[in-house]
Amino acid sequence: MNPDVLENVMLRSLTSGLARSPFQHNGLLESDAELIRVPGTPDLWLAATTDAVVEEIRTGLYADPRLLGWMAVMVNLSDLAAVGATPAGILIAETLKRGMSEKTVQEMQHGIDDAVRACGTYVLGGDTSIADHQQMCATALGFVRAHQPLTRRGSSAGDILYLSGPAGTGNAFALAHFTHAAPFLFFPVARVREGVLLPGRASACMDTSDGLLATLDQLCRLNGIGFELDSDWEKALDKASHAVFLGAGLPSWISLAGQHGEFELAFTIPPACEAGFLKQAAGIGWEPKRMGVATVQRGVILPIGGVPHMIDTEAIRDLATRFSGDVNGYIAGLLSTASPAK
Amino acid sequence: MNPDVLENVMLRSLTSGLARSPFQHNGLLESDAELIRVPGTPDLWLAATTDAVVEEIRTGLYADPRLLGWMAVMVNLSDLAAVGATPAGILIAETLKRGMSEKTVQEMQHGIDDAVRACGTYVLGGDTSIADHQQMCATALGFVRAHQPLTRRGSSAGDILYLSGPAGTGNAFALAHFTHAAPFLFFPVARVREGVLLPGRASACMDTSDGLLATLDQLCRLNGIGFELDSDWEKALDKASHAVFLGAGLPSWISLAGQHGEFELAFTIPPACEAGFLKQAAGIGWEPKRMGVATVQRGVILPIGGVPHMIDTEAIRDLATRFSGDVNGYIAGLLSTASPAK
């Protein structure tokens, strides 16, 4: 692997002059949500994360106003879920486009409302502006009680890799949209209910908002490890999503490579904790999907057609950063990232 | 006063379907920052507020990238100050305009960095996008320990009205910009240090981000009171700002009426608490400016040229909501809001 992917380099440059708070647990890029110690408490952390929906409005991917409202909330709640926080609520800064119809605004509000309700939380407040462009920026706040908070760091070789639910839905949605196939319904629910079981059990966690392989790339970099996916990893694929990829003549692993993730949680469990964790999960009717194992050797190994392939996950992330709308070129780029492992 | 100003009506409509969190102290519009009880604590509150800088980018008012970064932080820290919270940090979602120079981006980052340092706080994290427009959305987080948190509600007739510092700087800055007068330097520092003295002492507080008279309008509505300003209120005017208004041939009270506030705190102190409060303030070298008194009679009375005038503060706020760039028309509108009190 090269020193780092484009995205990380850009973020480091933007934040290079900034001091870190002594009350903040995580370093830059080390956690899906920022973790700040609540004053006067030994083990209570404020989790906070902000995300603006910009690109998906520009490309028309979230043209449905209900989906836009829903996603503005969910992308942030998913980051809270990845640190195991219980949401306290959402703040929303909405920039409405001049001349937008009352109906569109109402549908967006319904999407927001449905999303917070689906995760048992609330809109706390916000800010509204009117401009020549549309934008939606949300911030999610939550609390987590833990002596050692859960972040993206902490995985060791030998830990078992799990995914919180079926893979590929986000990329199936994006592929259907960009190839003008039959629309693929996509209203992901952030794994808040499941995430709260993870602190103290998982060694590291990150949501798959950028796709599973990009997520594994970041976990590899932060933890100095690699991942080898199980031979039967395809069992974790969402069936309807799988069909979209087959229909487009693409191999199923591309549904893990695309940059529109499924907003599941990817996390590692130390072998000694596995049985206890699975029992807790079963207790809430949750069946996380075993995907593979963390390895000493760097890089991500994925069995394709029974043959282990090494995936250039750095190239996958840089393709996403450079994506400018050429879907066929992008897919060709993704296909070229797999080569038989030596 | 009519049932409500346009801005409040719009916000109520946008949020009408949304449930409120049972852990949230304040209702809609009742507080500069949202106040959420920290779980498991009797008297600790999370204060959170979000604000997107949109309009000031469009009109060119914050064309200086250093000022843009500074203001994105300060408008939010000022909201925290108004509830007396100690900042825990800032999250920033930056939308950079495609093709923006490295130098511009760096200056914006310097503005952000200078602002957080000036208030003893930190950037905790954020999100960066690239688009065809520029936008900056920040969220400030803080904590406040209080049995009864400070909000915009709680003023009674007889309470003394104070302003945390000199009035008129924000409007002098905007007036100089829009009339192409000599630039007026404006880098306000949020009154965080002063605000923490207010919970338990002030009965209500609100920052003057929209100008003092708009702020008093909101305090009147929420508390069912009026305000009568002291005959010597002009002592509170910032001298350089005053000169900008004189230079433009405008009466000094217009510097309280314009919609670009000075980001001071306007707050009320019950008479019984006044001596104790002033002693505490003097202890940190702070001299708050007495502006007037809260009255049973609704409306805002302002002495102009020695004659008490009633100000139509509702019209002032609706002029701001409707402002579309016609500065002369806007100023003429403001001038027409004062009429001799009967």
Coordinates of N, CA, C and O in Angstrom, one line a residue, chain A residues 36-160:
Chain A
I36 N -16.2 12.8 22.5 CA -15.8 13.8 23.5 C -16.2 13.4 24.9 O -17.4 13.2 25.1
R37 N -15.3 13.5 25.8 CA -15.7 13.1 27.2 C -16.6 14.1 27.8 O -16.4 15.3 27.6
V38 N -17.7 13.6 28.4 CA -18.7 14.5 29.1 C -18.0 15.0 30.4 O -17.5 14.1 31.1
P39 N -17.9 16.3 30.6 CA -17.2 16.8 31.8 C -17.7 16.2 33.1 O -19.0 16.0 33.3
G40 N -16.8 15.8 34.0 CA -17.2 15.3 35.3 C -17.7 13.9 35.3 O -18.2 13.4 36.4
T41 N -17.6 13.2 34.2 CA -18.0 11.8 34.2 C -16.8 10.9 33.9 O -15.9 11.3 33.1
P42 N -16.7 9.7 34.4 CA -15.5 8.8 34.1 C -15.7 8.1 32.8 O -14.7 7.7 32.2
D43 N -16.9 7.8 32.4 CA -17.1 6.8 31.3 C -18.2 7.2 30.4 O -18.7 6.4 29.6
L44 N -18.6 8.5 30.3 CA -19.7 8.9 29.4 C -19.1 9.8 28.3 O -18.3 10.7 28.6
W45 N -19.5 9.5 27.1 CA -18.9 10.1 25.9 C -20.0 10.7 25.1 O -21.1 10.1 24.9
L46 N -19.8 12.0 24.6 CA -20.7 12.5 23.6 C -20.2 12.1 22.3 O -19.0 12.2 22.0
A47 N -21.1 11.5 21.4 CA -20.7 11.2 20.1 C -21.4 12.2 19.1 O -22.6 12.5 19.3
A48 N -20.6 12.7 18.2 CA -21.1 13.8 17.3 C -20.6 13.6 15.9 O -19.4 13.3 15.8
T49 N -21.4 13.8 14.9 CA -20.9 13.7 13.5 C -21.8 14.5 12.6 O -22.9 14.8 12.9
T50 N -21.1 15.1 11.6 CA -21.9 16.0 10.7 C -21.6 15.5 9.3 O -20.5 15.1 8.9
D51 N -22.6 15.7 8.4 CA -22.4 15.2 7.0 C -23.4 16.0 6.1 O -24.5 16.2 6.4
A52 N -22.8 16.6 5.1 CA -23.6 17.4 4.1 C -23.9 16.5 2.9 O -23.0 15.9 2.4
V53 N -25.2 16.5 2.5 CA -25.5 15.8 1.3 C -25.4 16.8 0.1 O -26.1 17.8 0.0
V54 N -24.4 16.6 -0.7 CA -24.1 17.5 -1.8 C -24.1 16.8 -3.1 O -24.9 17.0 -4.0
E55 N -23.1 15.8 -3.2 CA -22.9 15.1 -4.5 C -24.1 14.3 -4.9 O -24.4 14.3 -6.1
E56 N -24.9 13.7 -4.0 CA -26.0 12.9 -4.4 C -27.2 13.8 -4.9 O -28.1 13.3 -5.6
I57 N -27.2 15.1 -4.5 CA -28.2 16.0 -5.0 C -27.8 16.4 -6.5 O -28.5 16.3 -7.4
R58 N -26.5 16.7 -6.6 CA -26.0 17.1 -7.9 C -26.2 16.0 -9.0 O -26.6 16.3 -10.1
T59 N -25.9 14.8 -8.7 CA -26.0 13.7 -9.7 C -27.4 13.2 -9.8 O -27.7 12.4 -10.7
G60 N -28.3 13.7 -9.0 CA -29.7 13.3 -9.1 C -30.0 12.0 -8.4 O -31.1 11.4 -8.5
L61 N -29.0 11.4 -7.8 CA -29.2 10.1 -7.1 C -30.3 10.2 -6.0 O -31.1 9.2 -5.8
Y62 N -30.3 11.3 -5.3 CA -31.4 11.5 -4.3 C -32.4 12.5 -4.8 O -32.8 13.4 -4.0
A63 N -32.8 12.4 -6.0 CA -33.8 13.3 -6.6 C -35.2 13.2 -5.9 O -35.9 14.2 -5.8
D64 N -35.5 12.0 -5.3 CA -36.7 11.9 -4.5 C -36.6 12.6 -3.2 O -35.7 12.3 -2.4
P65 N -37.4 13.7 -3.0 CA -37.2 14.5 -1.8 C -37.3 13.7 -0.5 O -36.7 14.0 0.5
R66 N -38.2 12.7 -0.5 CA -38.3 11.8 0.6 C -37.1 11.1 1.0 O -36.7 11.0 2.1
L67 N -36.4 10.6 -0.1 CA -35.2 9.9 0.1 C -34.1 10.8 0.6 O -33.3 10.5 1.5
L68 N -34.1 12.0 0.0 CA -33.1 13.0 0.5 C -33.2 13.3 1.9 O -32.2 13.3 2.7
G69 N -34.4 13.6 2.4 CA -34.6 13.8 3.8 C -34.2 12.6 4.7 O -33.5 12.8 5.7
W70 N -34.6 11.4 4.2 CA -34.3 10.2 4.9 C -32.7 10.0 5.0 O -32.2 9.7 6.1
M71 N -32.1 10.2 3.9 CA -30.6 9.9 3.9 C -29.8 10.9 4.7 O -28.8 10.6 5.3
A72 N -30.2 12.2 4.6 CA -29.5 13.2 5.4 C -29.5 12.8 6.9 O -28.5 13.0 7.6
V73 N -30.6 12.2 7.4 CA -30.6 11.8 8.7 C -29.8 10.5 8.9 O -29.0 10.3 9.8
M74 N -30.0 9.5 8.0 CA -29.5 8.2 8.2 C -28.0 8.1 8.1 O -27.3 7.3 8.8
V75 N -27.4 8.9 7.2 CA -25.9 8.8 7.0 C -25.3 9.2 8.4 O -24.2 8.7 8.7
N76 N -25.9 10.1 9.1 CA -25.3 10.6 10.3 C -25.6 9.6 11.5 O -24.8 9.3 12.3
L77 N -26.9 9.0 11.5 CA -27.2 8.1 12.6 C -26.3 6.8 12.4 O -26.0 6.1 13.4
S78 N -26.0 6.5 11.1 CA -25.2 5.3 10.9 C -23.8 5.5 11.5 O -23.2 4.6 12.0
D79 N -23.3 6.8 11.5 CA -22.0 7.1 12.1 C -22.1 6.9 13.6 O -21.1 6.5 14.3
L80 N -23.2 7.3 14.2 CA -23.4 7.1 15.6 C -23.4 5.6 16.0 O -22.8 5.2 17.0
A81 N -24.1 4.9 15.1 CA -24.2 3.4 15.3 C -22.9 2.8 15.4 O -22.6 1.9 16.2
A82 N -21.9 3.3 14.5 CA -20.6 2.7 14.4 C -19.8 2.9 15.7 O -18.7 2.2 15.8
V83 N -20.1 3.8 16.5 CA -19.4 3.9 17.8 C -20.3 3.4 19.0 O -20.0 3.6 20.1
G84 N -21.4 2.8 18.6 CA -22.3 2.2 19.6 C -23.1 3.2 20.5 O -23.5 2.9 21.6
A85 N -23.3 4.5 19.9 CA -23.9 5.5 20.7 C -25.5 5.4 20.6 O -26.0 4.9 19.6
T86 N -26.1 5.8 21.6 CA -27.6 5.9 21.6 C -27.9 7.4 21.2 O -27.4 8.3 21.8
P87 N -28.6 7.6 20.1 CA -28.9 8.9 19.6 C -29.6 9.8 20.6 O -30.5 9.3 21.3
A88 N -29.2 11.1 20.7 CA -29.9 12.1 21.5 C -30.8 12.9 20.5 O -31.7 13.5 20.9
G89 N -30.4 12.9 19.3 CA -31.1 13.7 18.3 C -30.3 14.2 17.1 O -29.1 14.0 17.1
I90 N -31.0 15.0 16.3 CA -30.4 15.4 15.0 C -30.6 17.0 14.9 O -31.7 17.5 15.3
L91 N -29.6 17.7 14.4 CA -29.8 19.1 14.0 C -29.7 19.1 12.5 O -28.9 18.4 11.9
I92 N -30.5 19.9 11.8 CA -30.6 19.9 10.4 C -30.5 21.4 9.9 O -31.3 22.2 10.2
A93 N -29.4 21.6 9.1 CA -29.3 22.9 8.4 C -29.7 22.6 6.9 O -29.1 22.0 6.2
E94 N -30.9 23.2 6.6 CA -31.5 23.0 5.2 C -31.3 24.2 4.4 O -31.6 25.3 4.8
T95 N -30.7 24.0 3.2 CA -30.7 25.1 2.2 C -31.7 24.7 1.1 O -31.5 23.7 0.4
L96 N -32.8 25.5 1.1 CA -33.9 25.2 0.1 C -33.6 26.0 -1.1 O -33.1 27.1 -1.1
K97 N -33.8 25.4 -2.3 CA -33.6 26.0 -3.5 C -34.8 27.0 -3.8 O -35.9 26.6 -3.7
R98 N -34.4 28.2 -4.1 CA -35.5 29.2 -4.5 C -36.5 28.6 -5.4 O -36.1 28.0 -6.4
G99 N -37.8 28.8 -5.2 CA -38.8 28.4 -6.1 C -39.2 26.9 -5.9 O -40.1 26.4 -6.6
M100 N -38.5 26.2 -5.0 CA -38.9 24.8 -4.7 C -40.4 24.8 -4.3 O -40.8 25.7 -3.5
S101 N -41.1 23.8 -4.7 CA -42.5 23.7 -4.4 C -42.7 23.3 -3.0 O -41.9 22.6 -2.3
E102 N -43.9 23.8 -2.4 CA -44.3 23.5 -1.1 C -44.3 21.9 -0.9 O -43.9 21.4 0.1
K103 N -44.8 21.3 -1.9 CA -44.9 19.8 -1.9 C -43.6 19.1 -1.7 O -43.4 18.2 -0.9
T104 N -42.6 19.6 -2.5 CA -41.2 19.0 -2.4 C -40.7 19.2 -1.0 O -40.1 18.3 -0.4
V105 N -40.9 20.5 -0.4 CA -40.4 20.7 0.9 C -41.1 19.8 1.9 O -40.4 19.2 2.8
Q106 N -42.4 19.6 1.8 CA -43.1 18.8 2.7 C -42.6 17.3 2.6 O -42.5 16.6 3.6
E107 N -42.4 16.9 1.4 CA -41.9 15.5 1.3 C -40.5 15.3 1.9 O -40.2 14.2 2.5
M108 N -39.7 16.3 1.7 CA -38.3 16.2 2.4 C -38.5 16.1 3.9 O -37.8 15.3 4.6
Q109 N -39.4 17.0 4.4 CA -39.7 17.0 5.9 C -40.2 15.6 6.3 O -39.8 15.1 7.4
H110 N -41.1 15.0 5.5 CA -41.6 13.6 5.8 C -40.4 12.6 5.9 O -40.4 11.8 6.8
G111 N -39.5 12.7 4.9 CA -38.4 11.8 4.9 C -37.5 12.0 6.2 O -37.1 11.0 6.8
I112 N -37.3 13.2 6.6 CA -36.6 13.5 7.8 C -37.3 12.9 9.0 O -36.7 12.1 9.8
D113 N -38.6 13.1 9.1 CA -39.4 12.7 10.2 C -39.5 11.1 10.3 O -39.3 10.6 11.3
D114 N -39.7 10.5 9.1 CA -39.7 9.0 9.1 C -38.4 8.4 9.6 O -38.4 7.4 10.3
A115 N -37.3 9.1 9.1 CA -36.0 8.5 9.5 C -35.7 8.6 11.0 O -35.2 7.7 11.6
V116 N -36.0 9.8 11.6 CA -35.7 9.9 13.0 C -36.6 8.9 13.8 O -36.2 8.3 14.7
R117 N -37.9 8.8 13.4 CA -38.8 7.9 14.1 C -38.3 6.4 14.0 O -38.4 5.7 14.9
A118 N -37.8 6.1 12.8 CA -37.4 4.7 12.5 C -36.2 4.3 13.5 O -36.0 3.2 13.8
C119 N -35.5 5.3 13.9 CA -34.4 5.1 14.8 C -34.7 5.5 16.3 O -33.8 5.6 17.1
G120 N -35.9 5.9 16.5 CA -36.3 6.2 17.9 C -35.7 7.5 18.4 O -35.4 7.7 19.6
T121 N -35.4 8.5 17.5 CA -34.8 9.7 17.9 C -35.6 10.9 17.4 O -36.7 10.8 16.9
Y122 N -35.0 12.1 17.5 CA -35.8 13.4 17.3 C -34.9 14.4 16.5 O -33.7 14.4 16.6
V123 N -35.7 15.3 15.9 CA -35.0 16.5 15.4 C -35.0 17.5 16.5 O -36.0 17.8 17.1
L124 N -33.8 18.0 16.9 CA -33.7 18.9 18.0 C -33.8 20.3 17.6 O -34.2 21.2 18.4
G125 N -33.4 20.6 16.4 CA -33.4 22.0 15.9 C -32.6 22.1 14.6 O -32.4 21.1 14.0
G126 N -32.4 23.3 14.1 CA -31.7 23.4 12.9 C -31.7 24.9 12.4 O -31.8 25.8 13.2
D127 N -31.5 25.0 11.1 CA -31.3 26.3 10.5 C -31.9 26.2 9.0 O -31.7 25.1 8.4
T128 N -32.6 27.2 8.5 CA -33.1 27.1 7.2 C -32.7 28.3 6.4 O -32.8 29.5 6.9
S129 N -32.2 28.1 5.2 CA -31.8 29.2 4.3 C -32.4 28.9 2.9 O -32.8 27.8 2.6
I130 N -32.5 30.0 2.2 CA -33.0 29.9 0.8 C -31.9 30.4 -0.1 O -31.3 31.4 0.1
A131 N -31.6 29.6 -1.2 CA -30.5 30.0 -2.1 C -30.8 29.4 -3.5 O -31.8 28.9 -3.8
D132 N -29.8 29.6 -4.4 CA -29.9 29.2 -5.7 C -29.5 27.7 -5.9 O -29.6 27.1 -7.0
H133 N -29.1 27.1 -4.8 CA -28.7 25.7 -4.8 C -29.4 25.0 -3.6 O -29.9 25.7 -2.7
Q134 N -29.5 23.7 -3.7 CA -30.1 22.9 -2.6 C -29.0 22.2 -1.9 O -28.0 21.7 -2.5
Q135 N -29.1 22.1 -0.5 CA -28.2 21.4 0.2 C -28.8 21.0 1.6 O -29.8 21.6 2.0
M136 N -28.3 19.9 2.1 CA -28.9 19.5 3.4 C -27.7 19.0 4.2 O -27.0 18.1 3.8
C137 N -27.6 19.6 5.4 CA -26.4 19.3 6.2 C -27.0 18.9 7.6 O -27.7 19.7 8.2
A138 N -26.7 17.7 8.0 CA -27.2 17.2 9.3 C -26.1 16.9 10.3 O -25.0 16.5 9.8
T139 N -26.4 17.0 11.5 CA -25.5 16.6 12.6 C -26.2 15.7 13.6 O -27.3 16.0 14.0
A140 N -25.6 14.6 13.9 CA -26.2 13.6 14.8 C -25.5 13.7 16.1 O -24.2 13.7 16.1
L141 N -26.2 13.7 17.2 CA -25.6 13.7 18.6 C -26.1 12.5 19.3 O -27.3 12.1 19.2
G142 N -25.2 11.9 20.1 CA -25.6 10.7 21.0 C -24.7 10.6 22.1 O -23.7 11.3 22.3
F143 N -25.0 9.6 23.0 CA -24.1 9.4 24.1 C -23.8 7.9 24.2 O -24.6 7.0 23.8
V144 N -22.6 7.6 24.7 CA -22.2 6.2 24.8 C -21.4 6.1 26.2 O -20.6 6.9 26.5
R145 N -21.8 5.1 26.9 CA -21.1 4.9 28.2 C -20.1 3.7 28.0 O -20.5 2.6 27.6
A146 N -18.9 4.0 28.2 CA -17.9 2.9 27.9 C -16.5 3.4 28.5 O -16.2 4.6 28.4
H147 N -15.8 2.4 29.1 CA -14.5 2.8 29.7 C -13.6 3.0 28.5 O -12.7 3.9 28.5
Q148 N -13.7 2.2 27.5 CA -12.9 2.3 26.3 C -13.8 2.4 25.1 O -14.4 1.4 24.7
P149 N -14.0 3.6 24.5 CA -15.0 3.7 23.5 C -14.6 2.9 22.2 O -13.4 2.7 22.0
L150 N -15.6 2.6 21.4 CA -15.4 1.8 20.2 C -15.0 2.8 19.1 O -15.7 3.8 18.8
T151 N -14.0 2.5 18.4 CA -13.6 3.3 17.2 C -13.2 2.4 16.0 O -13.5 1.2 16.1
R152 N -12.6 3.0 15.0 CA -12.1 2.2 13.9 C -10.8 1.4 14.3 O -10.3 0.6 13.5
R153 N -10.2 1.8 15.4 CA -8.9 1.2 15.8 C -9.1 0.1 16.9 O -9.9 0.3 17.8
G154 N -8.3 -0.9 16.8 CA -8.4 -1.9 17.8 C -8.4 -3.4 17.3 O -8.3 -4.3 18.0
S155 N -8.5 -3.5 16.0 CA -8.6 -4.9 15.4 C -7.2 -5.5 15.4 O -6.2 -4.8 15.1
S156 N -7.1 -6.8 15.7 CA -5.9 -7.5 15.6 C -6.0 -8.7 14.7 O -7.2 -9.2 14.4
A157 N -4.9 -9.2 14.1 CA -5.0 -10.4 13.3 C -5.6 -11.5 14.1 O -5.3 -11.7 15.2
G158 N -6.5 -12.2 13.4 CA -7.2 -13.3 14.1 C -8.6 -12.9 14.5 O -9.5 -13.8 14.7
D159 N -8.9 -11.6 14.6 CA -10.3 -11.2 14.9 C -11.2 -11.6 13.7 O -10.8 -11.6 12.6
I160 N -12.4 -11.8 14.1 CA -13.4 -12.2 13.1 C -14.1 -11.0 12.5 O -14.6 -10.2 13.3

